[in-house]
Amino acid sequence: MQRIFSMMVKEFKQVFRNRPMLSIIFIAPILQLFILAFAITTEVLHIKLLVCDLDRSQVSKEVVRGFGNTDRFDLLGFSTDLKEIKEKMKAWEAQMALVIPPGFSRDLGRGQNPEIQVVVDGVDGNTAGVALGYARGILGEFGTNYVKNRPNYTQPVGIHLVNMEERMWYNPDLSSQQFMVPGIVVVLLTILPMMLSALSLVKEKEIGTLEQLMVTPLTRYQLLLGKLIPFLILSYVELAVVMTVAIVFFKIPMNGSYLLLAGLAFLYLFTTLGLGIFISTITSSQQQAMFTAWFFMVFMILMGGFFIPIENMPPILQKLTYLNPMRYFIYIIRDIFQKDSSLFSLLKDAVPMTAFGLLIFSLSVLKFQKRVG
Amino acid sequence: MKVIEITDYCKRYDGVAAVEGVTLKVEYGELFGLIGPDGAGKTTLLRAICTLLTPDEGKILVMGKDVTQSIMDIRSLVGYMPQRFSLYQDLSVEQNLRFFADLFGVTEGKRERRLLQLFEFSRLAPFKKRKAGELSGGMKQKLSLSCALIHTPEILVLDEPTYGVDPISRQEFWEILRSIQKEKTTILVSTAYMDEADLCDRVALMHQGKITMVGTPEKIKASFHYHLYRLEGKDVRFLRDFFQKLPSVRSTQLFGDTVHVSFCKKPALSDWKNWQRDSRGNLKRWASQPPSMEDVFMESTEKER
């Protein structure tokens, strides 16, 4: 116990001696928060919209007005030619087109659920997805108003598009900050423990101090615990700092339980600390460790639903994300932040996440045992 | 009881033997030198004694305990100073010492007394707040030694401690080793500097993973059966080549601007006169020379060929 404690004290001394590292640990995530929350936004404004109104009725004009009343869409103009839509989209002039079929108002009046075609330029998948979401919202609203303004209208109304996406419910403005900031918490709890543990373990190997440690009566378990506990503590301190900034400064609503978040974060840290140990066993210099950690990080972030929504991925890649422990934690964190989910409802993500964590951690520790000594 | 007892130790790396069948005994309280060039297997042997390597064959006992079994006991008994400086460069001199004292479980009272002692001989006290990475080579060496001694070990194992250190610091370092030995510590030190062998009580010459000779430096030098002469002349290279061709010559060796030549039979004065003539006046002076450790070592490796 005394030895683990000495090891921890030494580790903290080294971290605090290393000023540049220390400032990176604390300033970088906050900077990241600002950049990701402001600059990289999935919020889409001024979508260039082309309208092709083949109905030319009072009702169809009402639909178009709905799109014109928001700064999310910029009405480019009207067209009667479907070919023109194709050309404009090819020339990057239009991002979205609304095609209202002839007889739209008549069919609507008869309650025949007429269809409006929404054509979206899918090159930028994210924008396309968000734009479709807006369109759905506007058309839904149109439907409600239509019924409200016609008290004698008894037919069931519906405008056939795709089903409403569930997430819109919790984030109706699709505000990207609400979505991104909890993600940043996850990224933080991935990068920091993984990098710190991998680098500090490899550093002992690179500088040769590991050899000096191994001739003392310090066991390998004591060595690992003495190394990992300080990084665990640092991760929590950092988590607290970033959450405070997110809640106080960005006014991100935190609806769930802090205790639940901290507890599940602990389970997630098994994965990231375990990966750190693993990286230290397959590399022999800090440089190698850095690159390897980078590889893991990029894979986890891209395949975890942080930037690219998992729903937007091809089916094969979607299945692959089940192998990524980060995927589960992103769901968990977003659920806690936005829906105040209980532990019970989070189990379907928490169980696989914990299983991955324990597996990765114990295999890495075993591998570490074999390598050292 | 022997302090260190090595029996038929073998260690291979990827099928290549680093140490091949070494048998060696180190007595209580002696300063034992392991002498040999780079790649002789010295480090492998020392690391094995410190429980850092398991043997492929053979056995090592430290104070009667097997290095593969009583690992923790042996680690408390042995102080090891690796060849490369391997302390925390970003921690201060004092922080390094205190950290290792804690790891060895040195109690507080003992630790403070020990620190004073170590600072006294190493004269590092004025630098105790300085980061280890900012010390000079000689001071790093002394700090490394202090860390290996922090738990007052029975046995001190040093792997080429004076490698790359200036001559004055080297001399000082050996004086420190002598003073540590007086405190009843057994010391096993490896070195590639042949002249340092004379400073040990007993030495073992190591070459290509094998021990070629063991004994006191005097005994080893006395085992040199040939007649060694130091020759001086105009062109030493020419002299060496000239003597190498003579049938009565056992070996020749360049030593700076002289040539050491060993003869199987003591040459007569008439022989020298003949050689002086035959070497076209290149041979100026010759004198009988007591063999140095290096001569003996070269001779012992010669046999291998």
Short mmCIF file of N, CA and C in Angstrom, two decimals, chain A residues 178-231:
data_model
loop_
_atom_site.label_atom_id
_atom_site.label_comp_id
_atom_site.label_asym_id
_atom_site.label_seq_id
_atom_site.Cartn_x
_atom_site.Cartn_y
_atom_site.Cartn_z
N GLN A 178 -25.95 21.05 -28.01
CA GLN A 178 -26.51 20.06 -27.11
C GLN A 178 -26.07 18.66 -27.47
N PHE A 179 -25.80 18.50 -28.74
CA PHE A 179 -25.44 17.19 -29.24
C PHE A 179 -23.93 16.97 -29.12
N MET A 180 -23.17 18.02 -29.40
CA MET A 180 -21.72 17.90 -29.46
C MET A 180 -21.06 17.88 -28.09
N VAL A 181 -21.52 18.72 -27.19
CA VAL A 181 -20.81 18.87 -25.92
C VAL A 181 -20.75 17.56 -25.12
N PRO A 182 -21.86 16.84 -24.99
CA PRO A 182 -21.73 15.55 -24.30
C PRO A 182 -20.75 14.64 -25.02
N GLY A 183 -20.69 14.75 -26.33
CA GLY A 183 -19.73 13.97 -27.11
C GLY A 183 -18.30 14.33 -26.74
N ILE A 184 -18.08 15.62 -26.51
CA ILE A 184 -16.73 16.06 -26.15
C ILE A 184 -16.31 15.45 -24.82
N VAL A 185 -17.25 15.34 -23.91
CA VAL A 185 -16.97 14.70 -22.62
C VAL A 185 -16.43 13.28 -22.86
N VAL A 186 -17.06 12.60 -23.79
CA VAL A 186 -16.64 11.23 -24.08
C VAL A 186 -15.25 11.21 -24.71
N VAL A 187 -15.04 12.12 -25.67
CA VAL A 187 -13.74 12.17 -26.34
C VAL A 187 -12.64 12.43 -25.32
N LEU A 188 -12.95 13.31 -24.40
CA LEU A 188 -12.01 13.66 -23.34
C LEU A 188 -11.64 12.45 -22.49
N LEU A 189 -12.67 11.71 -22.09
CA LEU A 189 -12.43 10.54 -21.24
C LEU A 189 -11.81 9.39 -22.04
N THR A 190 -11.65 9.61 -23.35
CA THR A 190 -10.97 8.62 -24.16
C THR A 190 -9.51 9.01 -24.33
N ILE A 191 -9.30 10.24 -24.80
CA ILE A 191 -7.95 10.67 -25.13
C ILE A 191 -7.06 10.76 -23.89
N LEU A 192 -7.54 11.47 -22.90
CA LEU A 192 -6.68 11.76 -21.74
C LEU A 192 -6.18 10.50 -21.04
N PRO A 193 -7.05 9.60 -20.60
CA PRO A 193 -6.52 8.43 -19.89
C PRO A 193 -5.68 7.52 -20.80
N MET A 194 -6.08 7.40 -22.06
CA MET A 194 -5.35 6.51 -22.95
C MET A 194 -3.95 7.05 -23.21
N MET A 195 -3.87 8.32 -23.58
CA MET A 195 -2.58 8.94 -23.89
C MET A 195 -1.69 8.97 -22.65
N LEU A 196 -2.24 9.45 -21.55
CA LEU A 196 -1.41 9.61 -20.35
C LEU A 196 -0.85 8.28 -19.88
N SER A 197 -1.69 7.26 -19.82
CA SER A 197 -1.20 5.98 -19.30
C SER A 197 -0.22 5.35 -20.28
N ALA A 198 -0.54 5.41 -21.58
CA ALA A 198 0.37 4.81 -22.56
C ALA A 198 1.72 5.54 -22.53
N LEU A 199 1.68 6.88 -22.56
CA LEU A 199 2.93 7.63 -22.62
C LEU A 199 3.75 7.44 -21.35
N SER A 200 3.10 7.47 -20.20
CA SER A 200 3.90 7.41 -18.98
C SER A 200 4.48 6.02 -18.77
N LEU A 201 3.76 4.98 -19.19
CA LEU A 201 4.32 3.63 -19.06
C LEU A 201 5.48 3.42 -20.04
N VAL A 202 5.28 3.91 -21.28
CA VAL A 202 6.34 3.75 -22.28
C VAL A 202 7.56 4.58 -21.92
N LYS A 203 7.31 5.74 -21.30
CA LYS A 203 8.42 6.60 -20.92
C LYS A 203 9.35 5.88 -19.94
N GLU A 204 8.77 5.15 -19.00
CA GLU A 204 9.59 4.40 -18.04
C GLU A 204 10.47 3.39 -18.78
N LYS A 205 9.89 2.83 -19.84
CA LYS A 205 10.63 1.85 -20.61
C LYS A 205 11.73 2.54 -21.41
N GLU A 206 11.37 3.66 -22.03
CA GLU A 206 12.29 4.37 -22.91
C GLU A 206 13.48 4.94 -22.13
N ILE A 207 13.20 5.56 -20.99
CA ILE A 207 14.26 6.20 -20.20
C ILE A 207 15.07 5.14 -19.44
N GLY A 208 14.48 3.96 -19.24
CA GLY A 208 15.22 2.91 -18.54
C GLY A 208 14.84 2.80 -17.08
N THR A 209 13.95 3.69 -16.62
CA THR A 209 13.58 3.68 -15.20
C THR A 209 12.79 2.43 -14.83
N LEU A 210 12.18 1.81 -15.84
CA LEU A 210 11.42 0.59 -15.56
C LEU A 210 12.36 -0.48 -14.99
N GLU A 211 13.57 -0.53 -15.55
CA GLU A 211 14.55 -1.50 -15.07
C GLU A 211 14.90 -1.21 -13.61
N GLN A 212 15.05 0.07 -13.33
CA GLN A 212 15.37 0.47 -11.95
C GLN A 212 14.21 0.15 -11.01
N LEU A 213 12.99 0.29 -11.52
CA LEU A 213 11.82 -0.04 -10.69
C LEU A 213 11.74 -1.54 -10.46
N MET A 214 12.11 -2.31 -11.50
CA MET A 214 11.93 -3.75 -11.39
C MET A 214 12.93 -4.41 -10.45
N VAL A 215 14.01 -3.71 -10.06
CA VAL A 215 14.91 -4.31 -9.09
C VAL A 215 14.54 -3.92 -7.66
N THR A 216 13.46 -3.14 -7.52
CA THR A 216 12.96 -2.86 -6.17
C THR A 216 11.88 -3.90 -5.87
N PRO A 217 11.49 -4.01 -4.60
CA PRO A 217 10.46 -5.01 -4.28
C PRO A 217 9.06 -4.61 -4.76
N LEU A 218 8.95 -3.59 -5.60
CA LEU A 218 7.65 -3.17 -6.13
C LEU A 218 7.11 -4.26 -7.07
N THR A 219 5.88 -4.73 -6.81
CA THR A 219 5.32 -5.74 -7.71
C THR A 219 4.70 -5.05 -8.92
N ARG A 220 4.38 -5.83 -9.93
CA ARG A 220 3.83 -5.23 -11.15
C ARG A 220 2.44 -4.67 -10.92
N TYR A 221 1.69 -5.33 -10.02
CA TYR A 221 0.37 -4.80 -9.70
C TYR A 221 0.48 -3.44 -9.03
N GLN A 222 1.43 -3.36 -8.08
CA GLN A 222 1.63 -2.08 -7.40
C GLN A 222 2.06 -1.01 -8.39
N LEU A 223 2.93 -1.40 -9.31
CA LEU A 223 3.39 -0.46 -10.33
C LEU A 223 2.22 0.06 -11.16
N LEU A 224 1.36 -0.86 -11.61
CA LEU A 224 0.23 -0.45 -12.45
C LEU A 224 -0.75 0.41 -11.68
N LEU A 225 -1.08 -0.02 -10.47
CA LEU A 225 -2.03 0.76 -9.67
C LEU A 225 -1.49 2.15 -9.39
N GLY A 226 -0.22 2.20 -9.02
CA GLY A 226 0.40 3.49 -8.71
C GLY A 226 0.42 4.41 -9.91
N LYS A 227 0.43 3.82 -11.10
CA LYS A 227 0.43 4.62 -12.32
C LYS A 227 -0.99 5.04 -12.70
N LEU A 228 -1.93 4.11 -12.59
CA LEU A 228 -3.26 4.34 -13.15
C LEU A 228 -4.14 5.22 -12.25
N ILE A 229 -4.01 5.05 -10.93
CA ILE A 229 -4.88 5.83 -10.03
C ILE A 229 -4.71 7.34 -10.24
N PRO A 230 -3.47 7.86 -10.35
CA PRO A 230 -3.36 9.30 -10.61
C PRO A 230 -4.06 9.73 -11.89
N PHE A 231 -4.00 8.91 -12.92
CA PHE A 231 -4.63 9.30 -14.18
C PHE A 231 -6.15 9.22 -14.08
#
